[in-house]
PDB file of C-alpha atoms in Angstrom:
ATOM      1  CA  MET J   1     -84.267  33.906  34.428  1.00  0.00           C
ATOM      2  CA  LEU J   2     -83.858  32.653  37.969  1.00  0.00           C
ATOM      3  CA  ASN J   3     -86.947  32.816  40.182  1.00  0.00           C
ATOM      4  CA  LYS J   4     -85.518  34.371  43.363  1.00  0.00           C
ATOM      5  CA  ILE J   5     -88.558  33.323  45.406  1.00  0.00           C
ATOM      6  CA  LYS J   6     -87.515  29.656  45.033  1.00  0.00           C
ATOM      7  CA  ILE J   7     -83.956  30.150  46.350  1.00  0.00           C
ATOM      8  CA  ILE J   8     -83.265  28.324  49.624  1.00  0.00           C
ATOM      9  CA  ASP J   9     -80.296  29.589  51.636  1.00  0.00           C
ATOM     10  CA  ASN J  10     -79.501  27.885  54.941  1.00  0.00           C
ATOM     11  CA  MET J  11     -75.806  28.806  55.017  1.00  0.00           C
ATOM     12  CA  ASN J  12     -74.212  30.530  57.980  1.00  0.00           C
ATOM     13  CA  PRO J  13     -73.938  33.242  58.995  1.00  0.00           C
ATOM     14  CA  PRO J  14     -77.629  34.001  58.431  1.00  0.00           C
ATOM     15  CA  ASN J  15     -76.968  37.742  58.022  1.00  0.00           C
ATOM     16  CA  PHE J  16     -75.100  36.989  54.753  1.00  0.00           C
ATOM     17  CA  GLN J  17     -77.822  34.784  53.287  1.00  0.00           C
ATOM     18  CA  PHE J  18     -79.385  35.588  49.915  1.00  0.00           C
ATOM     19  CA  ASN J  19     -81.738  38.566  50.210  1.00  0.00           C
ATOM     20  CA  LYS J  20     -84.844  37.944  48.104  1.00  0.00           C
ATOM     21  CA  ASN J  21     -85.703  41.662  48.252  1.00  0.00           C
ATOM     22  CA  ASN J  22     -82.451  42.901  46.672  1.00  0.00           C
ATOM     23  CA  ASP J  23     -81.516  43.032  43.011  1.00  0.00           C
ATOM     24  CA  PHE J  24     -78.932  40.572  41.712  1.00  0.00           C
ATOM     25  CA  ILE J  25     -76.960  39.671  38.608  1.00  0.00           C
ATOM     26  CA  GLU J  26     -77.178  36.096  37.356  1.00  0.00           C
ATOM     27  CA  PHE J  27     -74.266  34.082  35.883  1.00  0.00           C
ATOM     28  CA  LEU J  28     -74.311  30.670  34.225  1.00  0.00           C
ATOM     29  CA  LEU J  29     -71.126  29.028  35.450  1.00  0.00           C
ATOM     30  CA  PRO J  30     -68.807  26.949  33.244  1.00  0.00           C
ATOM     31  CA  LEU J  31     -68.964  23.203  33.666  1.00  0.00           C
ATOM     32  CA  THR J  32     -67.005  21.795  36.601  1.00  0.00           C
ATOM     33  CA  LYS J  33     -64.435  19.020  36.179  1.00  0.00           C
ATOM     34  CA  TYR J  34     -67.313  16.527  36.630  1.00  0.00           C
ATOM     35  CA  LYS J  35     -69.378  18.238  33.907  1.00  0.00           C
ATOM     36  CA  GLU J  36     -71.821  19.700  36.434  1.00  0.00           C
ATOM     37  CA  GLN J  37     -73.272  23.143  35.906  1.00  0.00           C
ATOM     38  CA  TYR J  38     -74.510  25.628  38.460  1.00  0.00           C
ATOM     39  CA  LEU J  39     -75.886  29.137  38.542  1.00  0.00           C
ATOM     40  CA  MET J  40     -74.309  31.979  40.434  1.00  0.00           C
ATOM     41  CA  VAL J  41     -75.922  35.213  41.542  1.00  0.00           C
ATOM     42  CA  LYS J  42     -74.077  38.353  42.595  1.00  0.00           C
ATOM     43  CA  GLN J  43     -75.705  40.629  45.124  1.00  0.00           C
ATOM     44  CA  LYS J  44     -74.500  43.833  46.814  1.00  0.00           C
ATOM     45  CA  ASP J  45     -74.880  44.001  50.564  1.00  0.00           C
ATOM     46  CA  LYS J  46     -75.013  47.669  51.565  1.00  0.00           C
ATOM     47  CA  LYS J  47     -75.415  46.875  55.259  1.00  0.00           C
ATOM     48  CA  TYR J  48     -72.049  45.078  55.442  1.00  0.00           C
ATOM     49  CA  ASN J  49     -70.375  46.908  52.539  1.00  0.00           C
ATOM     50  CA  SER J  50     -69.724  43.653  50.721  1.00  0.00           C
ATOM     51  CA  ILE J  51     -70.611  41.673  47.635  1.00  0.00           C
ATOM     52  CA  HIS J  52     -71.851  38.097  47.821  1.00  0.00           C
ATOM     53  CA  TYR J  53     -71.697  35.523  45.056  1.00  0.00           C
ATOM     54  CA  TYR J  54     -74.121  32.664  45.731  1.00  0.00           C
ATOM     55  CA  ILE J  55     -73.739  29.291  44.004  1.00  0.00           C
ATOM     56  CA  ILE J  56     -77.162  27.810  43.280  1.00  0.00           C
ATOM     57  CA  SER J  57     -77.884  24.124  42.555  1.00  0.00           C
ATOM     58  CA  SER J  58     -80.562  22.914  40.146  1.00  0.00           C
ATOM     59  CA  GLY J  59     -82.864  22.547  43.176  1.00  0.00           C
ATOM     60  CA  TYR J  60     -82.532  26.297  43.958  1.00  0.00           C
ATOM     61  CA  GLN J  61     -80.403  25.548  47.033  1.00  0.00           C
ATOM     62  CA  VAL J  62     -77.473  27.819  47.875  1.00  0.00           C
ATOM     63  CA  ILE J  63     -74.544  25.396  48.041  1.00  0.00           C
ATOM     64  CA  GLY J  64     -71.758  27.918  48.450  1.00  0.00           C
ATOM     65  CA  ARG J  65     -70.955  31.562  48.882  1.00  0.00           C
ATOM     66  CA  PHE J  66     -68.032  33.819  48.016  1.00  0.00           C
ATOM     67  CA  ASP J  67     -67.924  37.035  50.044  1.00  0.00           C
ATOM     68  CA  ILE J  68     -65.999  40.051  48.795  1.00  0.00           C
ATOM     69  CA  SER J  69     -65.072  43.123  50.777  1.00  0.00           C
ATOM     70  CA  ASP J  70     -66.464  45.983  48.709  1.00  0.00           C
ATOM     71  CA  ASN J  71     -63.312  48.122  48.654  1.00  0.00           C
ATOM     72  CA  LEU J  72     -63.240  48.257  44.883  1.00  0.00           C
ATOM     73  CA  GLU J  73     -62.565  52.002  44.931  1.00  0.00           C
ATOM     74  CA  ASN J  74     -59.392  51.252  46.969  1.00  0.00           C
ATOM     75  CA  GLU J  75     -58.257  48.896  44.184  1.00  0.00           C
ATOM     76  CA  THR J  76     -57.818  46.024  46.668  1.00  0.00           C
ATOM     77  CA  CYS J  77     -60.313  43.483  47.912  1.00  0.00           C
ATOM     78  CA  GLY J  78     -60.431  40.321  49.961  1.00  0.00           C
ATOM     79  CA  ILE J  79     -62.301  37.094  49.285  1.00  0.00           C
ATOM     80  CA  THR J  80     -63.589  34.427  51.627  1.00  0.00           C
ATOM     81  CA  TYR J  81     -65.466  31.382  50.407  1.00  0.00           C
ATOM     82  CA  HIS J  82     -67.194  28.224  51.494  1.00  0.00           C
ATOM     83  CA  ILE J  83     -68.891  25.335  49.686  1.00  0.00           C
ATOM     84  CA  ILE J  84     -71.195  23.146  51.805  1.00  0.00           C
ATOM     85  CA  ASP J  85     -69.678  19.766  52.673  1.00  0.00           C
ATOM     86  CA  GLU J  86     -71.726  17.544  50.356  1.00  0.00           C
ATOM     87  CA  PHE J  87     -70.689  19.647  47.332  1.00  0.00           C
ATOM     88  CA  GLN J  88     -66.953  19.814  48.091  1.00  0.00           C
ATOM     89  CA  ASN J  89     -64.257  18.076  46.007  1.00  0.00           C
ATOM     90  CA  ARG J  90     -66.240  18.473  42.780  1.00  0.00           C
ATOM     91  CA  GLY J  91     -64.342  21.408  41.261  1.00  0.00           C
ATOM     92  CA  ILE J  92     -67.047  23.928  42.135  1.00  0.00           C
ATOM     93  CA  GLY J  93     -64.809  26.169  44.258  1.00  0.00           C
ATOM     94  CA  GLN J  94     -62.086  26.327  41.626  1.00  0.00           C
ATOM     95  CA  THR J  95     -64.593  27.072  38.853  1.00  0.00           C
ATOM     96  CA  VAL J  96     -66.408  29.755  40.833  1.00  0.00           C
ATOM     97  CA  LEU J  97     -63.219  31.429  42.052  1.00  0.00           C
ATOM     98  CA  GLY J  98     -62.115  31.823  38.430  1.00  0.00           C
ATOM     99  CA  VAL J  99     -65.383  33.536  37.496  1.00  0.00           C
ATOM    100  CA  VAL J 100     -65.336  35.743  40.612  1.00  0.00           C
ATOM    101  CA  VAL J 101     -61.729  36.802  39.947  1.00  0.00           C
ATOM    102  CA  ASN J 102     -62.632  37.697  36.335  1.00  0.00           C
ATOM    103  CA  ASP J 103     -65.535  39.779  37.584  1.00  0.00           C
ATOM    104  CA  ILE J 104     -63.469  41.570  40.238  1.00  0.00           C
ATOM    105  CA  PHE J 105     -60.605  42.422  37.877  1.00  0.00           C
ATOM    106  CA  SER J 106     -63.120  43.849  35.385  1.00  0.00           C
ATOM    107  CA  HIS J 107     -63.723  46.609  37.984  1.00  0.00           C
ATOM    108  CA  GLN J 108     -60.140  47.932  37.841  1.00  0.00           C
ATOM    109  CA  VAL J 109     -59.037  46.209  41.049  1.00  0.00           C
ATOM    110  CA  ASN J 110     -55.257  45.843  41.294  1.00  0.00           C
ATOM    111  CA  LEU J 111     -54.941  43.267  44.069  1.00  0.00           C
ATOM    112  CA  ILE J 112     -57.079  40.437  45.461  1.00  0.00           C
ATOM    113  CA  LYS J 113     -56.233  38.761  48.771  1.00  0.00           C
ATOM    114  CA  ILE J 114     -57.489  35.435  50.076  1.00  0.00           C
ATOM    115  CA  LEU J 115     -57.098  34.185  53.638  1.00  0.00           C
ATOM    116  CA  PRO J 116     -57.704  30.448  53.144  1.00  0.00           C
ATOM    117  CA  ILE J 117     -59.107  28.680  56.199  1.00  0.00           C
ATOM    118  CA  ASN J 118     -57.630  25.280  55.317  1.00  0.00           C
ATOM    119  CA  GLU J 119     -55.367  23.465  52.855  1.00  0.00           C
ATOM    120  CA  LYS J 120     -58.217  22.806  50.389  1.00  0.00           C
ATOM    121  CA  SER J 121     -58.976  26.532  50.218  1.00  0.00           C
ATOM    122  CA  ALA J 122     -55.292  27.309  49.722  1.00  0.00           C
ATOM    123  CA  HIS J 123     -55.098  24.728  46.913  1.00  0.00           C
ATOM    124  CA  ILE J 124     -58.105  26.304  45.151  1.00  0.00           C
ATOM    125  CA  ALA J 125     -56.430  29.718  45.389  1.00  0.00           C
ATOM    126  CA  GLU J 126     -53.152  28.386  43.970  1.00  0.00           C
ATOM    127  CA  LYS J 127     -54.942  26.685  41.052  1.00  0.00           C
ATOM    128  CA  ASN J 128     -56.390  30.103  40.173  1.00  0.00           C
ATOM    129  CA  GLY J 129     -52.974  31.809  40.142  1.00  0.00           C
ATOM    130  CA  PHE J 130     -52.811  33.146  43.700  1.00  0.00           C
ATOM    131  CA  THR J 131     -49.374  33.168  45.323  1.00  0.00           C
ATOM    132  CA  PRO J 132     -48.703  32.638  49.030  1.00  0.00           C
ATOM    133  CA  ARG J 133     -47.299  35.830  50.582  1.00  0.00           C
ATOM    134  CA  SER J 134     -47.236  34.419  54.107  1.00  0.00           C
ATOM    135  CA  LYS J 135     -48.504  31.283  55.784  1.00  0.00           C
ATOM    136  CA  ARG J 136     -52.142  32.400  55.510  1.00  0.00           C
ATOM    137  CA  ILE J 137     -52.273  35.190  52.918  1.00  0.00           C
ATOM    138  CA  TYR J 138     -52.525  34.505  49.195  1.00  0.00           C
ATOM    139  CA  GLU J 139     -52.510  37.287  46.610  1.00  0.00           C
ATOM    140  CA  LEU J 140     -53.130  37.820  42.926  1.00  0.00           C
ATOM    141  CA  ASN J 141     -52.352  41.171  41.331  1.00  0.00           C
ATOM    142  CA  SER J 142     -53.779  42.432  38.068  1.00  0.00           C
ATOM    143  CA  LEU J 143     -50.489  42.117  36.125  1.00  0.00           C
ATOM    144  CA  ASP J 144     -50.066  38.459  37.081  1.00  0.00           C
ATOM    145  CA  TYR J 145     -53.741  37.870  36.286  1.00  0.00           C
ATOM    146  CA  GLN J 146     -53.329  39.414  32.814  1.00  0.00           C
ATOM    147  CA  GLU J 147     -50.272  37.254  32.174  1.00  0.00           C
ATOM    148  CA  ILE J 148     -52.166  34.106  33.199  1.00  0.00           C
ATOM    149  CA  GLN J 149     -55.043  35.069  30.883  1.00  0.00           C
ATOM    150  CA  SER J 150     -52.635  35.741  28.028  1.00  0.00           C
ATOM    151  CA  ASN J 151     -50.916  32.376  28.505  1.00  0.00           C
ATOM    152  CA  CYS J 152     -54.276  30.581  28.543  1.00  0.00           C
ATOM    153  CA  LYS J 153     -55.234  32.168  25.213  1.00  0.00           C
ATOM    154  CA  LYS J 154     -51.960  31.014  23.623  1.00  0.00           C
ATOM    155  CA  LYS J 155     -52.630  27.349  24.448  1.00  0.00           C
TER     156      LYS J 155
END
């Protein structure tokens, strides 16, 4: 069990940092392409009507965050994400996005949208099955997600 008192979060914006007073759900993430393993915690943010997924290093440092608009009852949600510079290009974003997408689709969401801020973010989205719908909007619907999951099981 993760000791929330030890978590260090210096990411911006500060108003989305890990809240040590709120409950959270803990995930052990799959190994990255470099065989590194991280923890992830999911925490609801009632003030901003969002859900945050925090990626935690072995030193209890928050090294990345995935923010989800909490419109799950509308069956559509948006994701933004950022991994701090020194932890980029290690497969963390791709690994975490896969876990976050699984979690979101388990809540009967029909469509997830990502607005990637750069080419690396767009590449991570594409590797997880998202399709560009315009220059800066990538989408994954539940039917395409189910097909991807079915194809992965067949391999």
